[in-house]
Amino acid sequence: YPPDSAGGIMDTHLLVAGLHDTVAEATDYLRKRAAEVDQNHDLWVIDDDGHLIGNISLAQMLIAPDDTPLAELVSRDPPSVGPETDQEQAAHMVERYDLNQLPVVDDQGRLLGQITSEDAISVLKRESTEDLQRMSGLTAEVSRGDSTLRMVYSRLPWLTVGMLGSVLGAAVIMEFEHALQQAAILAAFIPLIAATAGSAGIQSSTVTVQGIATGMLGDPLVSRLFREFRVALLNGISISLLLGIFLFGVQLVAPGRLDAGWLLFATLAASLLGVLAIATLIGATMPLLLHRM
């Protein structure tokens, strides 16, 4: 099976008993074979054709009479995955259902192996590292011990994309050169507008990437985008009010320094509302689009 699938990470050393065995027979089997299995929490119960019926905890078997059939103790239809299931999805099932062991079954329901909680933790750690690297603009899995060229390879593509975005931003500013000459004070606030938009986009995309990574995106796309839009507007209003207090303070400390006054505040407030709304929506939708692609 592919190395990043449930079949690729499953353990095929299992504690398995027949549905018609008794506790005494299963206990005798456990004494002989338990040392061969890395993680012993449950005994899998199968029928004569190898189909998974359920599981019994070893604690249950300790207190049950020896002549009790396993069919009376088994917890039927436990959560399971197929061998082709993505390892991250399988690991999230272990986490979601708080399992010690997750069975892997084929299309006919025959038991193939198990994924232990230790395996799931290892997968989630690797996947979270990959997600963090993607969010940081790294195209390959890197570590501090990698060569200089490999680190350059992992970072250069996204730096190039960022540079192209900045070039487009510079082109837009050049188109408004005449307006900036008439109100040069606006140029001083361009970094503020750009930084605020970048922060809003990163916040929104981080929440979306987290939802993709955990498989818990929640609301439908339209509802999620509408909520993000409301958040952007409220944040924009709050930031604008703080900026207005700053401008008012400048006027008090240095009268005449900001001749535009309320007109400048209105321009900056409208800009902040606009860029926050756009950046938030892009940040929320781009990860979903890239994930689909």
Coordinates of C-alpha atoms in Angstrom, one line a residue:
Y1 CA 0.0 0.0 0.0
P2 CA 1.1 3.6 -0.5
P3 CA 3.3 4.8 2.4
D4 CA 0.9 7.7 3.2
S5 CA -2.1 5.4 3.4
A6 CA -3.7 3.5 6.3
G7 CA -2.5 0.3 4.8
G8 CA 1.0 1.7 4.5
I9 CA 1.3 2.5 8.3
M10 CA -0.8 -0.3 9.7
D11 CA 0.6 -3.0 12.0
T12 CA -0.2 -6.5 10.9
H13 CA 0.8 -8.2 14.2
L14 CA -2.6 -8.5 15.8
L15 CA -4.3 -10.2 18.7
V16 CA -7.3 -12.0 17.1
A17 CA -9.8 -14.5 18.3
G18 CA -12.7 -16.3 16.9
L19 CA -16.3 -15.3 17.6
H20 CA -17.1 -18.7 19.0
D21 CA -14.1 -19.0 21.3
T22 CA -14.5 -18.7 25.1
V23 CA -12.7 -16.4 27.5
A24 CA -10.5 -19.3 28.6
E25 CA -9.4 -20.1 25.1
A26 CA -8.7 -16.5 24.3
T27 CA -6.8 -16.0 27.5
D28 CA -4.6 -19.0 26.8
Y29 CA -3.9 -17.6 23.3
L30 CA -3.0 -14.2 24.8
R31 CA -0.5 -15.7 27.1
K32 CA 1.3 -17.3 24.2
R33 CA 1.1 -14.5 21.6
A34 CA 0.8 -11.1 23.4
A35 CA 4.5 -10.6 23.6
E36 CA 4.6 -10.5 19.8
V37 CA 2.4 -7.4 19.6
D38 CA 3.6 -3.9 20.3
Q39 CA 0.5 -2.4 21.8
N40 CA -2.0 -4.6 23.7
H41 CA -5.3 -3.0 24.6
D42 CA -7.9 -4.9 22.7
L43 CA -8.6 -8.3 21.3
W44 CA -10.1 -8.3 17.8
V45 CA -12.9 -10.8 17.2
I46 CA -13.5 -12.2 13.7
D47 CA -15.8 -14.8 12.2
D48 CA -14.8 -17.9 10.4
D49 CA -14.2 -16.0 7.1
G50 CA -11.9 -13.3 8.8
H51 CA -14.6 -10.6 8.8
L52 CA -14.2 -8.1 11.7
I53 CA -17.0 -8.5 14.2
G54 CA -15.7 -6.2 16.9
N55 CA -13.3 -5.9 19.8
I56 CA -13.0 -6.8 23.5
S57 CA -10.8 -4.9 25.9
L58 CA -8.4 -7.0 27.9
A59 CA -9.8 -5.6 31.1
Q60 CA -13.2 -7.1 30.2
M61 CA -11.6 -10.5 29.7
L62 CA -9.9 -10.4 33.1
I63 CA -13.2 -10.1 35.0
A64 CA -15.3 -12.4 32.8
P65 CA -15.9 -16.1 33.7
D66 CA -13.7 -18.5 31.7
D67 CA -16.6 -20.3 30.0
T68 CA -18.1 -17.0 28.7
P69 CA -18.3 -17.0 24.8
L70 CA -16.6 -14.0 23.3
A71 CA -19.8 -13.3 21.3
E72 CA -21.4 -12.1 24.6
L73 CA -18.6 -9.7 25.3
V74 CA -17.7 -8.3 21.9
S75 CA -18.3 -4.6 21.1
R76 CA -19.6 -4.8 17.6
D77 CA -19.0 -2.6 14.6
P78 CA -16.1 -0.5 15.8
P79 CA -14.9 2.5 13.7
S80 CA -12.6 1.2 10.9
V81 CA -10.9 2.4 7.8
G82 CA -9.9 0.9 4.4
P83 CA -6.2 0.3 3.5
E84 CA -6.4 3.1 0.9
T85 CA -7.6 5.7 3.3
D86 CA -5.2 8.7 3.7
Q87 CA -3.1 8.3 6.8
E88 CA -4.0 11.7 8.1
Q89 CA -7.7 10.9 7.9
A90 CA -7.1 7.6 9.8
A91 CA -5.1 9.4 12.4
H92 CA -7.9 12.0 12.9
M93 CA -10.3 9.1 13.5
V94 CA -8.1 7.7 16.2
E95 CA -8.1 11.2 17.8
R96 CA -11.8 11.9 17.3
Y97 CA -13.0 8.6 18.8
D98 CA -10.2 8.4 21.4
L99 CA -9.1 5.0 20.2
N100 CA -6.1 2.9 21.3
Q101 CA -6.3 0.9 18.1
L102 CA -8.1 1.5 14.8
P103 CA -8.8 -1.6 12.6
V104 CA -8.0 -1.6 8.9
V105 CA -10.4 -3.7 6.8
D106 CA -10.7 -4.6 3.1
D107 CA -13.8 -4.0 0.9
Q108 CA -15.4 -7.2 2.3
G109 CA -14.8 -6.2 5.9
R110 CA -11.9 -8.7 6.5
L111 CA -9.4 -7.6 9.1
L112 CA -6.0 -6.6 7.6
G113 CA -4.2 -4.8 10.4
Q114 CA -4.5 -2.0 13.0
I115 CA -3.3 1.6 13.5
T116 CA -2.1 2.2 17.0
S117 CA -2.5 5.5 18.9
E118 CA 1.4 5.9 18.7
D119 CA 1.2 5.6 14.9
A120 CA -1.6 8.2 14.8
I121 CA 0.4 10.7 17.0
S122 CA 3.4 10.3 14.7
V123 CA 1.3 11.0 11.6
L124 CA -0.4 14.1 13.1
K125 CA 3.0 15.5 14.1
R126 CA 4.4 15.0 10.6
E127 CA 1.3 16.5 9.0
S128 CA 1.2 19.5 11.3
T129 CA 4.8 20.2 10.5
E130 CA 4.0 20.1 6.8
D131 CA 1.0 22.4 7.3
L132 CA 3.2 24.9 9.2
Q133 CA 5.8 24.8 6.5
R134 CA 3.2 25.4 3.8
M135 CA 1.8 28.4 5.8
S136 CA 5.4 29.7 6.2
G137 CA 6.0 29.6 2.4
L138 CA 8.2 26.5 2.3
T139 CA 7.8 24.1 -0.7
A140 CA 9.7 21.2 0.6
E141 CA 10.2 19.4 4.0
V142 CA 13.2 21.0 5.5
S143 CA 15.1 20.9 8.8
R144 CA 18.0 22.8 10.3
G145 CA 20.5 20.2 9.2
D146 CA 19.6 20.5 5.4
S147 CA 22.1 21.9 2.9
T148 CA 22.1 25.5 1.9
L149 CA 20.9 24.7 -1.6
R150 CA 18.0 22.7 -0.3
M151 CA 16.9 25.5 2.0
V152 CA 17.2 27.9 -0.9
Y153 CA 15.1 25.6 -3.1
S154 CA 12.4 25.4 -0.4
R155 CA 12.1 29.2 0.1
L156 CA 12.9 30.8 -3.3
P157 CA 9.6 30.0 -5.1
W158 CA 7.4 31.6 -2.5
L159 CA 9.8 34.6 -2.2
T160 CA 9.5 35.0 -6.0
V161 CA 5.7 34.9 -5.8
G162 CA 5.8 37.5 -3.0
M163 CA 8.1 39.7 -5.1
L164 CA 5.7 39.5 -8.1
G165 CA 2.8 40.5 -5.8
S166 CA 4.9 43.5 -4.5
V167 CA 5.7 44.5 -8.1
L168 CA 1.9 44.5 -8.9
G169 CA 1.4 46.7 -5.8
A170 CA 4.1 49.1 -7.0
A171 CA 2.5 49.3 -10.4
V172 CA -0.8 50.3 -8.8
I173 CA 0.9 53.0 -6.8
M174 CA 2.6 54.3 -9.9
E175 CA -0.8 54.6 -11.6
F176 CA -1.8 57.0 -8.8
E177 CA 1.4 59.0 -8.7
H178 CA -0.4 62.2 -9.6
A179 CA -2.9 61.8 -6.8
L180 CA -0.1 61.1 -4.4
Q181 CA 1.7 64.3 -5.5
Q182 CA -1.4 66.2 -4.6
A183 CA -1.8 64.5 -1.2
A184 CA 1.7 63.3 -0.4
I185 CA 0.7 62.5 3.2
L186 CA -1.1 59.4 1.9
A187 CA 2.2 57.8 0.9
A188 CA 3.2 57.7 4.6
F189 CA 0.2 55.4 5.3
I190 CA 0.7 52.9 2.4
P191 CA 2.9 50.6 4.6
L192 CA 0.1 50.6 7.3
I193 CA -2.6 49.7 4.8
A194 CA -0.4 46.9 3.3
A195 CA 0.7 45.5 6.6
T196 CA -2.9 45.4 8.0
A197 CA -4.1 43.7 4.9
G198 CA -1.3 41.1 5.1
S199 CA -2.0 40.4 8.7
A200 CA -5.8 39.9 8.1
G201 CA -5.1 37.6 5.2
I202 CA -2.7 35.5 7.2
Q203 CA -5.2 35.2 10.1
S204 CA -8.0 34.2 7.8
S205 CA -5.9 31.7 5.8
T206 CA -4.5 30.2 9.0
V207 CA -8.0 29.4 10.3
T208 CA -9.0 27.8 6.9
V209 CA -5.8 25.8 6.7
Q210 CA -6.3 24.6 10.2
G211 CA -9.8 23.5 9.3
I212 CA -8.5 21.6 6.2
A213 CA -5.8 19.9 8.2
T214 CA -8.1 18.7 10.9
G215 CA -11.0 17.9 8.6
M216 CA -13.3 20.2 10.6
L217 CA -14.1 23.1 8.3
G218 CA -17.6 23.3 9.9
D219 CA -20.1 25.6 8.2
P220 CA -20.9 25.7 4.4
L221 CA -18.6 27.9 2.3
V222 CA -21.1 30.8 1.9
S223 CA -21.8 30.9 5.7
R224 CA -18.1 30.8 6.5
L225 CA -17.2 33.6 4.0
F226 CA -20.1 35.7 5.3
R227 CA -18.8 35.3 8.9
E228 CA -15.3 36.2 7.8
F229 CA -16.6 39.2 6.0
R230 CA -18.4 40.4 9.2
V231 CA -15.2 39.9 11.2
A232 CA -13.3 41.9 8.6
L233 CA -15.7 44.8 8.8
L234 CA -15.8 44.9 12.6
N235 CA -12.0 44.7 12.7
G236 CA -11.8 47.5 10.0
I237 CA -14.0 49.7 12.1
S238 CA -12.0 49.1 15.2
I239 CA -8.7 49.7 13.5
S240 CA -10.1 52.9 11.9
L241 CA -11.2 54.3 15.2
L242 CA -7.7 53.6 16.7
L243 CA -6.2 55.3 13.7
G244 CA -8.6 58.3 14.2
I245 CA -7.4 58.6 17.8
F246 CA -3.8 58.6 16.6
L247 CA -4.5 61.3 14.0
F248 CA -6.4 63.4 16.6
G249 CA -3.4 63.1 18.9
V250 CA -1.0 64.2 16.1
Q251 CA -3.2 67.3 15.5
L252 CA -3.1 68.2 19.2
V253 CA 0.7 67.7 19.5
A254 CA 1.6 69.3 16.2
P255 CA -1.2 71.5 14.9
G256 CA -1.2 71.9 11.1
R257 CA 0.9 68.7 10.6
L258 CA -2.1 66.9 9.1
D259 CA -3.9 69.6 7.1
A260 CA -6.4 67.2 5.6
G261 CA -8.0 66.3 9.0
W262 CA -11.3 64.5 8.6
L263 CA -10.8 64.0 4.9
L264 CA -7.6 62.1 5.6
F265 CA -9.3 60.0 8.2
A266 CA -12.2 59.2 6.0
T267 CA -9.8 58.1 3.2
L268 CA -7.7 55.9 5.4
A269 CA -10.8 54.4 7.1
A270 CA -12.4 53.5 3.8
S271 CA -9.1 52.0 2.6
L272 CA -8.7 49.9 5.7
L273 CA -12.3 48.6 5.4
G274 CA -11.7 47.8 1.8
V275 CA -8.4 46.0 2.2
L276 CA -9.5 44.1 5.3
A277 CA -12.6 42.8 3.5
I278 CA -10.7 41.8 0.4
A279 CA -7.7 40.3 2.2
T280 CA -9.9 38.3 4.6
L281 CA -12.0 36.8 1.8
I282 CA -8.9 35.9 -0.3
G283 CA -7.3 34.4 2.8
A284 CA -10.4 32.3 3.4
T285 CA -10.9 31.1 -0.2
M286 CA -7.4 30.6 -1.6
P287 CA -6.5 27.7 0.7
L288 CA -9.8 26.0 -0.2
L289 CA -9.1 26.5 -3.9
L290 CA -5.5 25.3 -3.7
H291 CA -6.7 22.3 -1.6
R292 CA -9.2 21.3 -4.3
M293 CA -6.6 21.7 -7.0

